[in-house]
Coordinates of C-alpha atoms in Angstrom, one line a residue:
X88 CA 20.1 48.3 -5.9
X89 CA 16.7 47.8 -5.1
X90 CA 15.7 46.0 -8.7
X91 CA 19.2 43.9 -7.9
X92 CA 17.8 43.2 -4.1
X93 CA 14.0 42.4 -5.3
X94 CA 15.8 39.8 -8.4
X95 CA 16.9 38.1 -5.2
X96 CA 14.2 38.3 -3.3
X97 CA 12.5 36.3 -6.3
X98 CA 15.0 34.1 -6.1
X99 CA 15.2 33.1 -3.0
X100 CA 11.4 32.9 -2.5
X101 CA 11.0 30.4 -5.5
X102 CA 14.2 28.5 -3.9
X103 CA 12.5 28.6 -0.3
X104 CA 8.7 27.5 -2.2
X105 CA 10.9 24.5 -4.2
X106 CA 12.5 23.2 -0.8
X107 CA 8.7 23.6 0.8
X108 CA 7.2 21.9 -2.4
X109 CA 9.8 18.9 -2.3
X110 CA 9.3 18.7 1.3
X111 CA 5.6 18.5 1.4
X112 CA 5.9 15.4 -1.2
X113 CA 8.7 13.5 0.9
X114 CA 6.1 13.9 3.7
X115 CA 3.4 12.8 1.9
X116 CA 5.7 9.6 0.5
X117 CA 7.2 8.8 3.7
X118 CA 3.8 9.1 5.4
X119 CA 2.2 6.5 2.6
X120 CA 5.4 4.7 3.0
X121 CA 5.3 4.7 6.3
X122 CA 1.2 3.6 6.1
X123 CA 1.6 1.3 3.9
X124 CA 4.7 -0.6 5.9
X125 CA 2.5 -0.3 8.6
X126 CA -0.4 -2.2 7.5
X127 CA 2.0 -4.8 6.3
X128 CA 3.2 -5.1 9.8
X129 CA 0.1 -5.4 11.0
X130 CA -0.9 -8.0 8.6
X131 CA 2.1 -10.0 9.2
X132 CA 2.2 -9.8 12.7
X133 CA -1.6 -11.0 12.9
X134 CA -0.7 -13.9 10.2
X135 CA 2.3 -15.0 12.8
X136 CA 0.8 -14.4 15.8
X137 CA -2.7 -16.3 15.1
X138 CA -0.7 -19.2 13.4
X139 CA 1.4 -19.8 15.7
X140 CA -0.1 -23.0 17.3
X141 CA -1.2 -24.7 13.6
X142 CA 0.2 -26.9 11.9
X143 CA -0.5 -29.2 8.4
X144 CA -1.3 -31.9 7.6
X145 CA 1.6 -33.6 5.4
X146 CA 0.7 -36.1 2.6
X147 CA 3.0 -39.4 3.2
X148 CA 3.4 -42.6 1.0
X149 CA 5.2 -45.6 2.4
X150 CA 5.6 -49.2 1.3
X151 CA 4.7 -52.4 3.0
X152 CA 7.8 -52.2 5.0
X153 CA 7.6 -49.3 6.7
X154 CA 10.0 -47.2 4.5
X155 CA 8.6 -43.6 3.2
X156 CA 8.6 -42.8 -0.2
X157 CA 8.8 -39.7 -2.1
X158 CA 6.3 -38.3 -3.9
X159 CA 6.4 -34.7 -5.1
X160 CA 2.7 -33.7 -4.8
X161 CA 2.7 -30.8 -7.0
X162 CA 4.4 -32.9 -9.9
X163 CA 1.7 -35.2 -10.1
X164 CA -1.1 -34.2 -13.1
X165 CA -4.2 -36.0 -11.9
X166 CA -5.7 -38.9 -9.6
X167 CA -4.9 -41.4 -12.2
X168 CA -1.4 -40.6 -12.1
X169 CA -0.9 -41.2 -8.7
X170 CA -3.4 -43.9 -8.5
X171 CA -0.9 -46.1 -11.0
X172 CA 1.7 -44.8 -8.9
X173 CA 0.3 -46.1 -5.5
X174 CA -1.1 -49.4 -7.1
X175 CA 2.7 -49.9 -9.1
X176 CA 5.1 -49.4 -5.9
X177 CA 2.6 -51.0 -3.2
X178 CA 2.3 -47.7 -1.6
X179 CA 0.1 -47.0 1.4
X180 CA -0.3 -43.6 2.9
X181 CA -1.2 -41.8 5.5
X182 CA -0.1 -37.8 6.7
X183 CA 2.0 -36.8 9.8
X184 CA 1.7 -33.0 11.0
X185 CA 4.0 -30.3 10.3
X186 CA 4.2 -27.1 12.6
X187 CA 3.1 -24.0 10.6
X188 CA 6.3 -22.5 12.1
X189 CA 8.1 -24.1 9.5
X190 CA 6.8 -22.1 6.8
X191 CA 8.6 -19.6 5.7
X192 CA 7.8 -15.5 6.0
X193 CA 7.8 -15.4 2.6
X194 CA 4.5 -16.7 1.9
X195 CA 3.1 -14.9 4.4
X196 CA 4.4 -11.4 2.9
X197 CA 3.0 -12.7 -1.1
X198 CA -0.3 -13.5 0.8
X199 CA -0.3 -10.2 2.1
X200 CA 0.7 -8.7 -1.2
X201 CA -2.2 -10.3 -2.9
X202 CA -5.0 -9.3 -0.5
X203 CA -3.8 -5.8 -0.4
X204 CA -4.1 -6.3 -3.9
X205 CA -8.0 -7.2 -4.2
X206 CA -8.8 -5.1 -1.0
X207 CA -7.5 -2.1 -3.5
X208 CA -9.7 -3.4 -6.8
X209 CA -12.6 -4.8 -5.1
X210 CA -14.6 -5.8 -7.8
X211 CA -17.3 -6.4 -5.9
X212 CA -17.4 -2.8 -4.7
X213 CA -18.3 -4.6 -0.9
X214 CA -17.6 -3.1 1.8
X215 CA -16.0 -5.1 4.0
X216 CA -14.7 -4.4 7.9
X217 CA -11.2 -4.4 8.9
X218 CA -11.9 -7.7 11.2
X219 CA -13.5 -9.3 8.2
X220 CA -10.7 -8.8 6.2
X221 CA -7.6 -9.9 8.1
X222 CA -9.8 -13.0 9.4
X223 CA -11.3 -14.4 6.7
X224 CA -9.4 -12.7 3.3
X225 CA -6.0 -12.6 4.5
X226 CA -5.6 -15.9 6.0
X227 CA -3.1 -18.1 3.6
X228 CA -4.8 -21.5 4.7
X229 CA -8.7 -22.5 6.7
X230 CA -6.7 -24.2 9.5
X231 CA -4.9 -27.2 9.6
X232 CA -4.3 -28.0 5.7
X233 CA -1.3 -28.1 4.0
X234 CA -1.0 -24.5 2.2
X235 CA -0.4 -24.6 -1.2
X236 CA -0.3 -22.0 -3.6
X237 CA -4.6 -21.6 -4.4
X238 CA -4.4 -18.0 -5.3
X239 CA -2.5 -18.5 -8.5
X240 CA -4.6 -21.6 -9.3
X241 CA -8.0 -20.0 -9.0
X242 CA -6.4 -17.3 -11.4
X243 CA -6.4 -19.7 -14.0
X244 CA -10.0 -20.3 -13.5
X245 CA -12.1 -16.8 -13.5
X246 CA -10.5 -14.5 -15.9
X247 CA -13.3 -15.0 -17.9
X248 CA -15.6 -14.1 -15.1
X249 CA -14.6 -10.7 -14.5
X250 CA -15.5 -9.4 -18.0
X251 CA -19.4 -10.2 -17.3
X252 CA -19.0 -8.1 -14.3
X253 CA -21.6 -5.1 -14.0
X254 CA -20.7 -1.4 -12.8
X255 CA -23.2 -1.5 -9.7
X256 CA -23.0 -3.3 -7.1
X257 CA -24.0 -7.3 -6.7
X258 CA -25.8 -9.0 -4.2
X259 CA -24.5 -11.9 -2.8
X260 CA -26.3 -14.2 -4.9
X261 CA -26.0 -12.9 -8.0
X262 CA -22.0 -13.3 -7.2
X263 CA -22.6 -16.8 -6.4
X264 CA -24.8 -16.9 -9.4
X265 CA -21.8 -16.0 -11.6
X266 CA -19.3 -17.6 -9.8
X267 CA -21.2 -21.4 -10.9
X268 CA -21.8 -20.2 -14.0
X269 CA -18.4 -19.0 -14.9
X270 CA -16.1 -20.4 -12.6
X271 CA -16.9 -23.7 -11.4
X272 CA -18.7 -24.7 -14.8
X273 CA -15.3 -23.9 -16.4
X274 CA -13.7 -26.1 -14.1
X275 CA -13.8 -29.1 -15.7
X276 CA -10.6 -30.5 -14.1
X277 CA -12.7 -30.8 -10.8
X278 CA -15.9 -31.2 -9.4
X279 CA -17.5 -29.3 -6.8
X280 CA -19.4 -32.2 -4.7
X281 CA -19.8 -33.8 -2.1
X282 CA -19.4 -37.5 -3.4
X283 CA -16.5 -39.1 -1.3
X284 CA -12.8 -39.3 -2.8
X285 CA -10.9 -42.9 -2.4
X286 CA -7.8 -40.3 -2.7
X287 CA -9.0 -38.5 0.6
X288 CA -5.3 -38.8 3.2
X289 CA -7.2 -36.5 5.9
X290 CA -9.6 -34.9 7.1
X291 CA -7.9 -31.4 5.8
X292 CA -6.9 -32.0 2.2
X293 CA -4.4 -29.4 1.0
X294 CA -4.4 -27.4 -2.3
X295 CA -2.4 -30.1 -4.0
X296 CA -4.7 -33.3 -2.6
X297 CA -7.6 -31.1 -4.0
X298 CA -6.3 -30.8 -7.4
X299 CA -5.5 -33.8 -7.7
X300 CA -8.1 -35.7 -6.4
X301 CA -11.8 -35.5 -8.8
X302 CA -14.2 -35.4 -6.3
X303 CA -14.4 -34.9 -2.9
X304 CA -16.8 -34.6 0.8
X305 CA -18.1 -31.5 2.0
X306 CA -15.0 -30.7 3.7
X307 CA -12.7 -31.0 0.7
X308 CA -15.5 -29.2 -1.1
X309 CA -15.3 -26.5 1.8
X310 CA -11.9 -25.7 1.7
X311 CA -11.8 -25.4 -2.2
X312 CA -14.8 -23.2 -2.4
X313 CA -13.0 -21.0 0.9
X314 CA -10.1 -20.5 -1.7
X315 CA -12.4 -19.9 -4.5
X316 CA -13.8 -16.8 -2.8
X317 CA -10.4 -15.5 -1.0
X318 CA -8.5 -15.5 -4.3
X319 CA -12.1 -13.6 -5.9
X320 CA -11.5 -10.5 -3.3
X321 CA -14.2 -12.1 -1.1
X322 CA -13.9 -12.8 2.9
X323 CA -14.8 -16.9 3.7
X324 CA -14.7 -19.5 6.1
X325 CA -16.3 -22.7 7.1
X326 CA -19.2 -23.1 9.3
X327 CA -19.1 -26.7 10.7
X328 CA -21.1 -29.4 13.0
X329 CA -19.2 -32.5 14.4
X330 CA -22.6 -34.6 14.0
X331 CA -26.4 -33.6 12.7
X332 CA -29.1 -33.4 15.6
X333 CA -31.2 -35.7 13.6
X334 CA -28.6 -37.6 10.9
X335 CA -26.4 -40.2 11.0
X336 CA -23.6 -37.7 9.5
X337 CA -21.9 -34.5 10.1
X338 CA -20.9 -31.4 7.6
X339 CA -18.9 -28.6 6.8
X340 CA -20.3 -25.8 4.5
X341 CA -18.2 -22.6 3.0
X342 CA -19.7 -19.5 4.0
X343 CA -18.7 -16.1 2.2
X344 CA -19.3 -12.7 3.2
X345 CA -22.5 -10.8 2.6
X346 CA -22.1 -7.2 2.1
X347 CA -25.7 -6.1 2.4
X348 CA -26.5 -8.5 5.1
X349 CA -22.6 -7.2 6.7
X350 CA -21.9 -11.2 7.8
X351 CA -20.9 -14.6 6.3
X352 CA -23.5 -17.1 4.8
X353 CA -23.4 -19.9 3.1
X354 CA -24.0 -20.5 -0.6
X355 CA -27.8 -21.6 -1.7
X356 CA -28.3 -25.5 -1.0
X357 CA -24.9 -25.4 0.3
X358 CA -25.3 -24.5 4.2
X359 CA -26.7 -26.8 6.6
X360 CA -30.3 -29.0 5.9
X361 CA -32.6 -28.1 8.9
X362 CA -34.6 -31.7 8.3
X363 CA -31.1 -33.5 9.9
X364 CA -32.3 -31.2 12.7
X365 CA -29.2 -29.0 13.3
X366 CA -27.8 -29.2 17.0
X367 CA -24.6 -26.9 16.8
X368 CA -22.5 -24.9 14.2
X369 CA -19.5 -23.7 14.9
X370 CA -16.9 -21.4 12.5
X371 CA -13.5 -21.8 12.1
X372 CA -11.9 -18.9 12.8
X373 CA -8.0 -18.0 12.2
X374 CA -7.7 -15.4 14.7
X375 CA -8.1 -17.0 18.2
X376 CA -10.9 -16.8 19.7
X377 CA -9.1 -18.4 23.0
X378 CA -12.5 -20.3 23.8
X379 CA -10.7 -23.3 24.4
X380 CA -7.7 -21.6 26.7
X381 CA -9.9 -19.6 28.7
X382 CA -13.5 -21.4 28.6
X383 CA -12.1 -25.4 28.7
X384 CA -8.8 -26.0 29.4
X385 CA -8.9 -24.7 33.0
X386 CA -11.6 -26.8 33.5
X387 CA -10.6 -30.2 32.7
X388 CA -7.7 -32.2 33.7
X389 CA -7.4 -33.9 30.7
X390 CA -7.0 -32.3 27.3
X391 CA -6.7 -35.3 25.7
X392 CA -9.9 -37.1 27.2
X393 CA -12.2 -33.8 26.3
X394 CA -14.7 -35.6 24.0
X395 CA -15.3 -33.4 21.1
X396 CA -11.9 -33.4 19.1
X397 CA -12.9 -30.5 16.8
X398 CA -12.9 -28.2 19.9
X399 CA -9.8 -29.0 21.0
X400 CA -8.2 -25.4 19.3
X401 CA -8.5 -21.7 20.0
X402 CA -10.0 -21.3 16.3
X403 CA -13.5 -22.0 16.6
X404 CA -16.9 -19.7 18.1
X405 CA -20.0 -20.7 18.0
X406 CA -22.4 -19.6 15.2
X407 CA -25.5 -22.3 15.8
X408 CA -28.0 -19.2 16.1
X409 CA -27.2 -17.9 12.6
X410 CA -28.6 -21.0 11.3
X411 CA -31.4 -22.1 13.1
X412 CA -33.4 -21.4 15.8
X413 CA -32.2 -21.9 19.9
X414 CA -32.3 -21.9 23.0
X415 CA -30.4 -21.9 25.9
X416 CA -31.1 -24.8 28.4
X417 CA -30.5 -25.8 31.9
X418 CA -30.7 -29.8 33.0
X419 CA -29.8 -31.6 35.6
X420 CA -26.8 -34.4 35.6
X421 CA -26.8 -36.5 38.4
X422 CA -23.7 -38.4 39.8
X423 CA -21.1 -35.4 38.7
X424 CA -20.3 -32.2 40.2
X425 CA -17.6 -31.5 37.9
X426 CA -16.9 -27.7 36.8
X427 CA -17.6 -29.0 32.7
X428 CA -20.3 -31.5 31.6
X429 CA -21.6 -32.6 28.2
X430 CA -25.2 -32.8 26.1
X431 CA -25.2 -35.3 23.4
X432 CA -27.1 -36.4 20.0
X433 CA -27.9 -39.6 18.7
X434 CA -25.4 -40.3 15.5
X435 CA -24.8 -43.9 14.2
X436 CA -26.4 -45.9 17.3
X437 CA -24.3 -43.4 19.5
X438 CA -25.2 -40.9 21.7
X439 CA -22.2 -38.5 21.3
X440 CA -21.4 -35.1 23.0
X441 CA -21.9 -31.9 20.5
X442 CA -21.4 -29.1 23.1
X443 CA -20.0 -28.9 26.3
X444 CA -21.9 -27.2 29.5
X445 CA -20.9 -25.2 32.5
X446 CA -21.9 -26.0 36.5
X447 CA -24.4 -23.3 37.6
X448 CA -25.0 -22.3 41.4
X449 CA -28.1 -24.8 41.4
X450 CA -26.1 -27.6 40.4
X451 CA -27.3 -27.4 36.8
X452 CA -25.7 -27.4 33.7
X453 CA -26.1 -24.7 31.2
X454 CA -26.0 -25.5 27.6
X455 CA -26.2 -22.3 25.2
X456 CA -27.7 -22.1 21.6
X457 CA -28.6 -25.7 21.4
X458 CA -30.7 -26.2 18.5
X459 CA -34.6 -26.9 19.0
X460 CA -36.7 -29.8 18.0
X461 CA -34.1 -31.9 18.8
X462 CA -33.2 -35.3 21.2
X463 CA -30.8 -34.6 23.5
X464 CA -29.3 -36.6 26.4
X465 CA -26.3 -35.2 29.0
X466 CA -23.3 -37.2 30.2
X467 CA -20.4 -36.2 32.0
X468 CA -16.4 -37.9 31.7
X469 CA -14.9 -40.2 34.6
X470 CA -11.4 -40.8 32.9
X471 CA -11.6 -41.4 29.3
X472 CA -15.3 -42.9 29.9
X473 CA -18.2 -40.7 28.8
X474 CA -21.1 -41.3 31.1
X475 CA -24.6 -41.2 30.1
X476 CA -27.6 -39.4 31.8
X477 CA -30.4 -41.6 32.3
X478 CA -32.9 -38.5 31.1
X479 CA -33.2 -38.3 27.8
X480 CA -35.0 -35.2 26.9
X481 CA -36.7 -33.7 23.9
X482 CA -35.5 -29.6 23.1
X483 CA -39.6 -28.4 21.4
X484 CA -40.0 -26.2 18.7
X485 CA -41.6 -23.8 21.4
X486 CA -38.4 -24.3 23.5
X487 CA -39.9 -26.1 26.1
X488 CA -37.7 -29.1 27.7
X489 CA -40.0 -32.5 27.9
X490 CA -38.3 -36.2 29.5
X491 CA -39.1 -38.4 27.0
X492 CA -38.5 -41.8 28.6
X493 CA -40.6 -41.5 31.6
X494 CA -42.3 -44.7 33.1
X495 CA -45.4 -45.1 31.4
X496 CA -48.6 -45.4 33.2
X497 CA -50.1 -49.2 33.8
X498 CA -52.6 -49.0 30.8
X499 CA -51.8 -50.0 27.6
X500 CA -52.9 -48.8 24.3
X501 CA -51.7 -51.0 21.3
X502 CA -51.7 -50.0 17.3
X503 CA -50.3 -51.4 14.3
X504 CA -47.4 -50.4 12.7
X505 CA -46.0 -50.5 9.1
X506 CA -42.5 -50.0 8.4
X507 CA -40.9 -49.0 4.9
X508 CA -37.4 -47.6 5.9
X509 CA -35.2 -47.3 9.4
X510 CA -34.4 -43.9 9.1
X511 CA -34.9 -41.4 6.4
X512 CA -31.8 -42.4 4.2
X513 CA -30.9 -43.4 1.1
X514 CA -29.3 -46.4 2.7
X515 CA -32.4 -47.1 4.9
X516 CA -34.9 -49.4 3.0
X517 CA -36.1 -52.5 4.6
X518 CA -34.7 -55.6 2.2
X519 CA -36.6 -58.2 1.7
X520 CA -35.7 -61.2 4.0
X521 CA -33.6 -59.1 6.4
X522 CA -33.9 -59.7 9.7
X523 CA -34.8 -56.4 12.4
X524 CA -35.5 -55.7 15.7
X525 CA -38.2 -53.4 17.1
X526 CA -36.8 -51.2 20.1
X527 CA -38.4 -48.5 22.5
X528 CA -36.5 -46.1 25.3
X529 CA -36.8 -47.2 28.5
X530 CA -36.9 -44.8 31.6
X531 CA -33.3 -45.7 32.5
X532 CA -32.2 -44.6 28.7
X533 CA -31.6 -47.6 27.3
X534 CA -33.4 -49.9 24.1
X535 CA -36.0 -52.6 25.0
X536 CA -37.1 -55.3 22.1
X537 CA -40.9 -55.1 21.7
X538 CA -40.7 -57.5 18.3
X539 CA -38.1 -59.2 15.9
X540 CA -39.4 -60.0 12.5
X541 CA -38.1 -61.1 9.2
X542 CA -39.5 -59.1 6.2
X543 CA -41.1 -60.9 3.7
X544 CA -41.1 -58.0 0.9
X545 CA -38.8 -55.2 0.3
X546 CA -40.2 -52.0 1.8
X547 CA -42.6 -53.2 3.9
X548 CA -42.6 -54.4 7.5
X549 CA -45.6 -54.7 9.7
X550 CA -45.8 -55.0 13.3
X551 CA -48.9 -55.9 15.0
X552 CA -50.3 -54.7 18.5
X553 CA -47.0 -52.2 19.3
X554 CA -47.8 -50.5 23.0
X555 CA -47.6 -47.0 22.8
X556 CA -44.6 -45.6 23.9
X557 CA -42.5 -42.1 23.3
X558 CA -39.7 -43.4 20.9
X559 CA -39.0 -46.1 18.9
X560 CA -36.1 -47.6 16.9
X561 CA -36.3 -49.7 13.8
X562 CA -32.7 -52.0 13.8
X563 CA -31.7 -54.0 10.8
X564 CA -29.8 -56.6 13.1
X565 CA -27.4 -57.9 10.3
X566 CA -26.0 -54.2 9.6
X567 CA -22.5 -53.1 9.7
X568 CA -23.4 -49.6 9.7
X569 CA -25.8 -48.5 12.8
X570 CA -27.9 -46.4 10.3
X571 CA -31.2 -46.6 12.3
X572 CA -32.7 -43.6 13.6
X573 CA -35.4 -43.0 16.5
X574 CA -38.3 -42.0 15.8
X575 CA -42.3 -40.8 17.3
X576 CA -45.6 -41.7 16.4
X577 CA -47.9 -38.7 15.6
X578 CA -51.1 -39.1 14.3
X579 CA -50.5 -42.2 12.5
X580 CA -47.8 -40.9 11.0
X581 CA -43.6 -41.6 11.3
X582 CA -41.7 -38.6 12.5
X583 CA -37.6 -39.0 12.4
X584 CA -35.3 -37.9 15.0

């Protein structure tokens, strides 16, 4: 009886352990399970909830009469293809905007699926924050460009780059270092420049505009090179300025994520050039940052009339300081007491606004991280009108605030002057028999004409007995494009602005 009772003892020990055993592992599964479905809401429910006010921008082709025509984008081989396709129907085009609501959940969930994917192989063995990830790795699209399927067509492109991949760690530019070499080198059916695209439809090409089209600006180039690194395992973005402190342009640059440094930077030689003087930079973000909502809208009683269009969206922060030095300033804007005012740069014979300012307790505005060494001039909206500040000051390297169109004192000291270009260009040489116009600030912020003169030789323009004055402007007067840039006297010598 008590070898029979001890048998079942056994026996109903190794039952009880087998139940325990089996138990354990459905735990352990359902809890993984459960883990696992519970990042995926996360992810999803971050994808949908930060999307939720984009939208794309929709390729369209229509004929001379105003009736659309079909073309299936991701048909189409090359530009040539659908260059003899626009040229042989007459076709013009243009792109209307589609809600991002539209798309459906299930490219969101393959997205998902594929970053989980590189998050679990990093390759790059980087370590990379859960806010850097869902932000800038997970995101199926930048912003406001058509999504198209990038991840499988980057595939295509650096299988070959893994095998030259070392066991220990890589810093951020010896990943970008193999990424030209191996990648974009290989990718012969595209280039990766910044010469401008007669195939560009908007200012946010899609996947399928970017294949198709051979070359591109910096914000096609931007967007391709943000897919490049997603679809490598590696957070990106863009970092952007609506207009150079000191060019006649603006620019977008990708910017990937750093592991060592633990934040986004751009690629060597691709980021922004600090001799265009860089005013502001701000990052597209897909998450909202709610600057608009919270630090704009309430202020203004006209969305539509706010005069920088890029900030018009609760995807953008500003990021100026990670680029170049700043400083915040205060100025004074007579004529307005509105909650909201504006600081501009001079861009393409404009002064336009690049960041907006809030109304202090003194009655001043305050203007954060502007870049230094820099023009600036502040203005303020009646209506849709942008008002200009009759100051026009100059941001020092030292971050010292000077006026720079004072009235000058009643003596005059006079020098001569010899011209080769109007601005720094490539576009900026003085022609030979072109016809230009000498200009200075005045004190109320406007251009006077100290001298017109024809030149008589390419290159080379001289001006005799110029009064000395703060700023001048060189204008070729039979221009279509307002190219000219101001610029000071120091030591003899021409310095740009």
């Amino acid at each position: 009886m008590n070898l029979n009772g001890t048998f079942h003892d056994k026996k109903n020990i190794r039952a009880t352990f087998l139940a325990f055993f089996i138990f354990c592992i459905y735990l352990l599964s359902a809890c993984e399970t459960k883990e696992r479905g519970g990042d995926r809401a996360v992810m999803f429910a971050f994808l949908k909830q930060n999307g939720n006010d984009l939208y794309s921008n929709v390729s369209v082709f229509f004929d001379t009469s105003g009736r659309q025509y079909k073309i299936a984008m991701d048909s189409i081989a090359d530009e040539s293809q659908l260059l003899a396709m626009i040229k042989q129907h007459n076709l013009l085009f243009s792109y209307h905007r589609v809600p991002d609501n539209q798309l459906p959940d299930s490219v969101l969930h393959a997205r998902i699926e594929a970053a989980l994917k590189l998050k679990k192989q990093n390759i790059w063995q980087h370590e990379i924050p859960d806010s850097i990830f869902l932000n800038y790795l997970l995101p199926h699209k930048v912003l406001y460009e058509e999504y198209g399927d990038w991840q499988t067509y980057f595939s295509r492109h650096y299988g070959s780059l893994l095998s030259y991949l070392p066991q220990q760690k890589l810093t951020k530019m010896q990943i970008d270092s193999l990424i030209e070499t191996h990648v974009i080198r290989l990718d012969t059916g595209h280039l990766f420049t910044g010469r401008t695209s007669p195939l560009r439809m908007s200012k946010w090409p899609g996947m399928n505009e970017l294949r198709i089209a051979k070359s591109g600006d910096c914000q096609s180039e931007s967007i391709k090179n943000v897919y490049l690194y997603r679809s490598l395992g590696i957070p990106a973005t863009m970092d952007f300025t609506p207009f150079y402190g000191g060019g006649n342009a603006g620019h977008s640059s990708a910017v990937s994520w750093d592991s060592q440094a633990q934040r986004l930077v751009p690629k060597g030689g691709q980021g922004f050039n600090t001799y265009y003087r860089v005013a502001k930079v701000f990052r597209w973000s897909f998450k909202k940052t709610n600057q608009w909502a919270k630090d704009i809208l309430p202020f203004i009683k006209n969305k539509s009339t706010f005069p920088i269009g890029d900030l018009r969206n609760d995807h953008w922060f500003d990021v100026t300081a990670e680029h170049v030095p700043t400083k915040d300033i205060q100025i004074d804007i007579p004529g307005t007491s509105t909650a909201l005012a504006f600081i501009c740069t001079y861009t393409y014979g404009r002064w336009r606004p690049i960041n907006y300012g809030r109304r202090l307790k003194s009655g001043k505005y305050l203007f954060k991280k502007m870049g230094k060494d820099i023009l600036y001039r502040g203005a303020y909206m009646i209506g849709d009108s942008l008002v200009l500040n009759k100051e026009i000051i100059h941001l020092q390297k030292d971050g010292t605030v000077v006026q720079i169109n004072k009235i000058q004192k009643s003596h005059e000291r006079y020098f001569d002057l010899k011209m080769s270009k109007i601005n720094y260009g490539n576009e900026a040489w003085i022609k030979k028999h072109g016809n230009y116009s000498l200009l200075t600030l005045n004190p109320m912020g406007s251009w006077d004409t100290l001298a017109r003169k024809a030149a008589v030789q390419d290159s080379l323009l001289t001006f005799r007995r110029v009064p000395a004055r703060k700023v001048y402007l060189l204008k070729n007067n039979a221009a279509k494009k307002d190219l000219e840039r101001p610029f000071v006297m120091q030591k003899d010598s021409i310095i740009w602005y």
